[in-house]
Tab-separated table of C-alpha atoms in Angstrom:
chain	number	residue	atom	x	y	z
B	19	ASP	CA	41.853	-4.318	10.974
B	20	THR	CA	42.404	-7.057	13.582
B	21	GLY	CA	40.051	-9.331	11.981
B	22	VAL	CA	41.168	-12.317	9.487
B	23	SER	CA	42.017	-11.239	6.313
B	24	GLN	CA	42.121	-13.030	3.102
B	25	ASN	CA	43.303	-12.122	-0.260
B	26	PRO	CA	42.732	-12.124	-3.192
B	27	ARG	CA	39.070	-11.616	-2.211
B	28	HIS	CA	38.067	-12.711	-5.948
B	29	LYS	CA	39.983	-14.806	-8.414
B	30	ILE	CA	39.158	-15.813	-12.038
B	31	THR	CA	40.790	-18.572	-13.883
B	32	LYS	CA	40.833	-21.193	-16.466
B	33	ARG	CA	40.257	-24.874	-15.795
B	34	GLY	CA	43.933	-26.220	-15.287
B	35	GLN	CA	45.714	-23.312	-13.704
B	36	ASN	CA	47.357	-23.241	-10.147
B	37	VAL	CA	45.879	-20.765	-7.955
B	38	THR	CA	46.692	-19.548	-4.176
B	39	PHE	CA	44.818	-18.154	-1.709
B	40	ARG	CA	46.134	-16.274	1.655
B	41	CYS	CA	44.869	-16.176	4.780
B	42	ASP	CA	46.226	-13.927	8.210
B	43	PRO	CA	44.119	-14.888	11.249
B	44	ILE	CA	43.710	-12.786	14.229
B	45	SER	CA	47.480	-12.436	15.673
B	46	GLU	CA	46.881	-14.248	19.193
B	47	HIS	CA	44.913	-17.116	17.270
B	48	ASN	CA	46.743	-20.346	17.432
B	49	ARG	CA	44.586	-22.157	15.635
B	50	LEU	CA	43.403	-21.906	11.716
B	51	TYR	CA	40.193	-23.477	9.462
B	52	TRP	CA	39.716	-23.640	5.823
B	53	TYR	CA	36.393	-24.066	4.665
B	54	ARG	CA	34.756	-24.385	1.515
B	55	GLN	CA	31.620	-22.755	0.535
B	56	THR	CA	29.786	-23.742	-2.581
B	57	LEU	CA	26.389	-21.735	-4.103
B	58	GLY	CA	23.216	-22.401	-1.345
B	59	GLN	CA	25.302	-24.853	1.117
B	60	GLY	CA	26.635	-24.181	4.278
B	61	PRO	CA	30.613	-24.239	4.835
B	62	GLU	CA	32.090	-27.425	4.513
B	63	PHE	CA	35.172	-27.773	6.698
B	64	LEU	CA	39.105	-28.625	4.366
B	65	THR	CA	41.437	-28.535	7.146
B	66	TYR	CA	42.572	-27.335	10.354
B	67	PHE	CA	46.154	-26.604	11.772
B	68	GLN	CA	47.411	-25.432	15.402
B	69	ASN	CA	50.386	-23.135	15.240
B	70	GLU	CA	52.111	-24.952	12.063
B	71	ALA	CA	51.057	-28.444	12.091
B	72	GLN	CA	48.199	-29.367	9.610
B	73	LEU	CA	45.889	-31.738	12.228
B	74	GLU	CA	42.922	-32.803	10.444
B	75	LYS	CA	41.955	-32.997	6.466
B	76	SER	CA	38.746	-33.457	5.099
B	77	ARG	CA	38.081	-35.763	2.464
B	78	LEU	CA	36.985	-33.020	0.404
B	79	LEU	CA	40.615	-31.617	0.280
B	80	SER	CA	41.683	-33.966	-3.146
B	81	ASP	CA	45.216	-34.459	-4.050
B	82	ARG	CA	45.177	-31.495	-5.834
B	83	PHE	CA	44.501	-29.509	-2.716
B	84	SER	CA	47.551	-28.566	-0.140
B	85	ALA	CA	47.503	-26.541	2.843
B	86	GLU	CA	50.582	-25.178	4.654
B	87	ARG	CA	50.899	-22.382	7.610
B	88	PRO	CA	54.795	-22.426	7.466
B	89	LYS	CA	55.586	-19.980	10.776
B	90	GLY	CA	52.307	-20.752	12.506
B	91	SER	CA	50.693	-17.430	11.271
B	92	PHE	CA	49.724	-16.980	7.788
B	93	SER	CA	48.059	-19.554	5.795
B	94	THR	CA	48.086	-20.536	2.023
B	95	LEU	CA	45.435	-22.917	0.325
B	96	GLU	CA	46.851	-24.064	-3.160
B	97	ILE	CA	44.413	-25.889	-5.553
B	98	GLN	CA	46.370	-27.405	-8.399
B	99	ARG	CA	44.828	-27.759	-12.088
B	100	THR	CA	41.615	-26.393	-11.340
B	101	GLU	CA	38.024	-27.735	-12.360
B	102	GLN	CA	35.084	-26.302	-12.589
B	103	GLY	CA	33.840	-28.041	-9.873
B	104	ASP	CA	36.288	-25.778	-7.308
B	105	SER	CA	34.179	-23.235	-8.058
B	106	ALA	CA	33.508	-21.581	-4.621
B	107	MET	CA	33.932	-19.366	-2.071
B	108	TYR	CA	36.925	-20.475	0.060
B	109	LEU	CA	36.609	-19.119	4.043
B	110	CYS	CA	39.488	-18.785	6.575
B	111	ALA	CA	38.843	-18.658	10.318
B	112	SER	CA	40.990	-18.577	13.407
B	113	ARG	CA	40.434	-19.259	16.975
B	114	PRO	CA	42.759	-18.430	20.234
B	115	PRO	CA	44.513	-21.160	21.880
B	116	PRO	CA	42.762	-23.726	24.031
B	117	GLY	CA	41.775	-22.270	27.576
B	118	THR	CA	41.823	-18.326	26.801
B	119	GLU	CA	38.470	-18.533	25.100
B	120	ASN	CA	34.800	-19.452	26.391
B	121	THR	CA	32.502	-19.798	23.134
B	122	GLY	CA	34.343	-21.965	20.704
B	123	GLU	CA	33.223	-19.010	18.319
B	124	LEU	CA	35.642	-19.244	15.310
B	125	PHE	CA	36.329	-16.326	13.466
B	126	PHE	CA	35.462	-15.843	9.875
B	127	GLY	CA	37.405	-13.833	7.078
B	128	GLU	CA	35.502	-12.441	4.149
B	129	GLY	CA	36.749	-15.437	2.082
B	130	SER	CA	38.398	-15.896	-1.525
B	131	ARG	CA	35.987	-16.038	-4.212
B	132	LEU	CA	37.397	-18.719	-7.082
B	133	THR	CA	35.625	-18.791	-10.103
B	134	VAL	CA	36.901	-21.724	-12.915
B	135	LEU	CA	35.846	-21.131	-16.404
Z	21	GLY	CA	24.240	-33.780	2.695
Z	22	GLU	CA	24.452	-31.983	5.987
Z	23	ASP	CA	24.119	-33.415	9.194
Z	24	VAL	CA	22.410	-30.460	10.166
Z	25	GLU	CA	19.164	-29.358	8.742
Z	26	GLN	CA	17.509	-26.106	8.438
Z	27	SER	CA	14.563	-24.875	6.303
Z	28	LEU	CA	15.745	-22.796	3.492
Z	29	PHE	CA	13.999	-19.613	3.159
Z	30	LEU	CA	11.898	-17.343	5.514
Z	31	SER	CA	9.873	-14.165	4.422
Z	32	VAL	CA	9.044	-12.114	7.032
Z	33	ARG	CA	7.203	-8.654	7.199
Z	34	GLU	CA	9.278	-6.001	8.730
Z	35	GLY	CA	8.150	-5.584	12.426
Z	36	ASP	CA	7.128	-9.089	12.864
Z	37	SER	CA	9.117	-11.757	14.930
Z	38	SER	CA	11.111	-14.154	12.687
Z	39	VAL	CA	11.928	-17.698	13.885
Z	40	ILE	CA	14.316	-20.278	12.185
Z	41	ASN	CA	14.665	-23.787	13.221
Z	42	CYS	CA	17.647	-26.211	13.117
Z	43	THR	CA	17.480	-29.932	14.004
Z	44	TYR	CA	21.390	-31.374	14.782
Z	45	THR	CA	22.857	-34.555	15.139
Z	46	ASP	CA	25.536	-34.592	18.144
Z	47	SER	CA	23.764	-34.573	21.136
Z	48	SER	CA	27.388	-34.274	23.063
Z	49	SER	CA	27.885	-30.747	21.067
Z	50	THR	CA	28.862	-28.400	23.483
Z	51	TYR	CA	28.221	-24.964	21.991
Z	52	LEU	CA	25.435	-24.143	18.900
Z	53	TYR	CA	25.856	-21.261	17.361
Z	54	TRP	CA	23.768	-18.728	14.931
Z	55	TYR	CA	25.744	-17.074	12.047
Z	56	LYS	CA	24.818	-14.545	10.083
Z	57	GLN	CA	26.096	-14.486	6.085
Z	58	GLU	CA	25.011	-11.139	4.152
Z	59	PRO	CA	25.377	-11.144	0.152
Z	60	GLY	CA	29.369	-11.408	-0.723
Z	61	ALA	CA	30.593	-11.317	3.297
Z	62	GLY	CA	31.895	-13.852	5.654
Z	63	LEU	CA	30.248	-15.411	8.558
Z	64	GLN	CA	29.676	-13.511	11.573
Z	65	LEU	CA	28.502	-14.864	14.702
Z	66	LEU	CA	25.119	-13.871	16.136
Z	67	THR	CA	24.807	-15.804	19.153
Z	68	TYR	CA	25.298	-19.422	20.660
Z	69	ILE	CA	24.102	-21.307	23.360
Z	70	PHE	CA	25.967	-23.374	25.643
Z	71	SER	CA	24.521	-27.294	25.561
Z	72	ASN	CA	22.883	-27.081	29.100
Z	73	MET	CA	20.841	-24.256	29.127
Z	74	ASP	CA	17.539	-24.130	27.224
Z	75	MET	CA	17.495	-20.560	26.170
Z	76	LYS	CA	19.542	-17.595	25.989
Z	77	GLN	CA	18.258	-14.009	24.966
Z	78	ASP	CA	20.436	-11.283	23.716
Z	79	GLN	CA	18.503	-7.912	23.000
Z	80	ARG	CA	16.367	-8.790	19.684
Z	81	LEU	CA	17.456	-12.842	19.671
Z	82	THR	CA	16.093	-15.640	21.507
Z	83	VAL	CA	17.685	-18.978	21.069
Z	84	LEU	CA	16.138	-22.045	22.434
Z	85	LEU	CA	17.743	-25.342	22.771
Z	86	ASN	CA	15.240	-28.571	23.197
Z	87	LYS	CA	18.361	-31.331	23.895
Z	88	LYS	CA	15.725	-34.404	23.743
Z	89	ASP	CA	14.824	-33.296	20.018
Z	90	LYS	CA	17.868	-32.042	19.041
Z	91	HIS	CA	16.414	-28.910	18.017
Z	92	LEU	CA	17.618	-25.532	18.274
Z	93	SER	CA	15.677	-22.316	16.817
Z	94	LEU	CA	16.488	-18.301	16.861
Z	95	ARG	CA	14.132	-16.140	17.085
Z	96	ILE	CA	14.420	-12.300	15.743
Z	97	ALA	CA	12.133	-9.870	17.299
Z	98	ASP	CA	11.161	-6.558	15.257
Z	99	THR	CA	12.604	-7.647	12.292
Z	100	GLN	CA	14.242	-5.249	10.526
Z	101	THR	CA	15.085	-4.947	6.650
Z	102	GLY	CA	18.642	-5.086	7.766
Z	103	ASP	CA	18.383	-8.569	9.072
Z	104	SER	CA	17.666	-10.017	5.532
Z	105	ALA	CA	20.573	-12.467	5.320
Z	106	ILE	CA	21.268	-16.241	5.290
Z	107	TYR	CA	21.477	-17.749	8.906
Z	108	PHE	CA	23.199	-20.773	9.737
Z	109	CYS	CA	23.302	-23.074	12.581
Z	110	ALA	CA	25.880	-24.773	13.657
Z	111	GLU	CA	27.404	-27.452	16.022
Z	112	THR	CA	30.669	-28.422	17.375
Z	113	PRO	CA	30.782	-32.388	17.289
Z	114	THR	CA	33.044	-34.172	19.725
Z	115	ASP	CA	36.111	-34.894	18.917
Z	116	SER	CA	36.343	-32.326	16.245
Z	117	TRP	CA	39.224	-30.191	16.887
Z	118	GLY	CA	36.556	-27.274	17.280
Z	119	LYS	CA	35.825	-27.018	13.724
Z	120	LEU	CA	32.174	-26.350	13.242
Z	121	GLN	CA	29.351	-28.555	11.568
Z	122	PHE	CA	27.323	-26.258	9.697
Z	123	GLY	CA	23.557	-26.060	8.127
Z	124	ALA	CA	22.910	-25.122	4.751
Z	125	GLY	CA	21.370	-21.948	6.145
Z	126	THR	CA	18.071	-20.204	5.909
Z	127	GLN	CA	17.703	-17.117	3.629
Z	128	VAL	CA	15.563	-14.745	5.438
Z	129	VAL	CA	13.789	-12.357	3.285
Z	130	VAL	CA	12.460	-9.398	4.953
Z	131	THR	CA	9.546	-7.448	3.217
Z	132	PRO	CA	8.635	-3.599	3.962
């Protein structure tokens, strides 16, 4: 499978616990994005990496959220002290390097659904 | 709320055409996209249109772009039950590192 891979697909946790999601982008894609999607809404941008550098963070990304991409390949999104409002689908997407693509398309994974009880 | 606006729901009979409408905000957006999301799944790119185009046709899909009114539409011809899904319009705002700004999505229900 050469698509964007995310795991776990589902996570149920109790309020106050920490959770971590992993994203493996398409191998030649150096740009990686995290989005959050709540019920009935479109995806909202959280953060963006180019290689290992985190170049942009949304104001939606509170201090409890941290994302890393240490080697410029896979990425992790950690949520500390989860709250019920964090319940959502967390989507990862990737894009090839600039100059190698012609559509601007984001390739999405199937998402990691978080339920905070 | 979203800067990209879409109607929330569309019901269509199998075999009819569906038209999903979207208004966007950034007149400098280079590309505009239509993504499809089926229940429990990620987003799949359906089609896109470059901002210097007025229309793009791709098999059963026709995209119309009115830059003056910042209006984008997606027409699905001969709608099938497999077309039941949520459809998202998205734009690429300038200076955005390539991130997409999505609408809230239009749920399309195809009835036999």
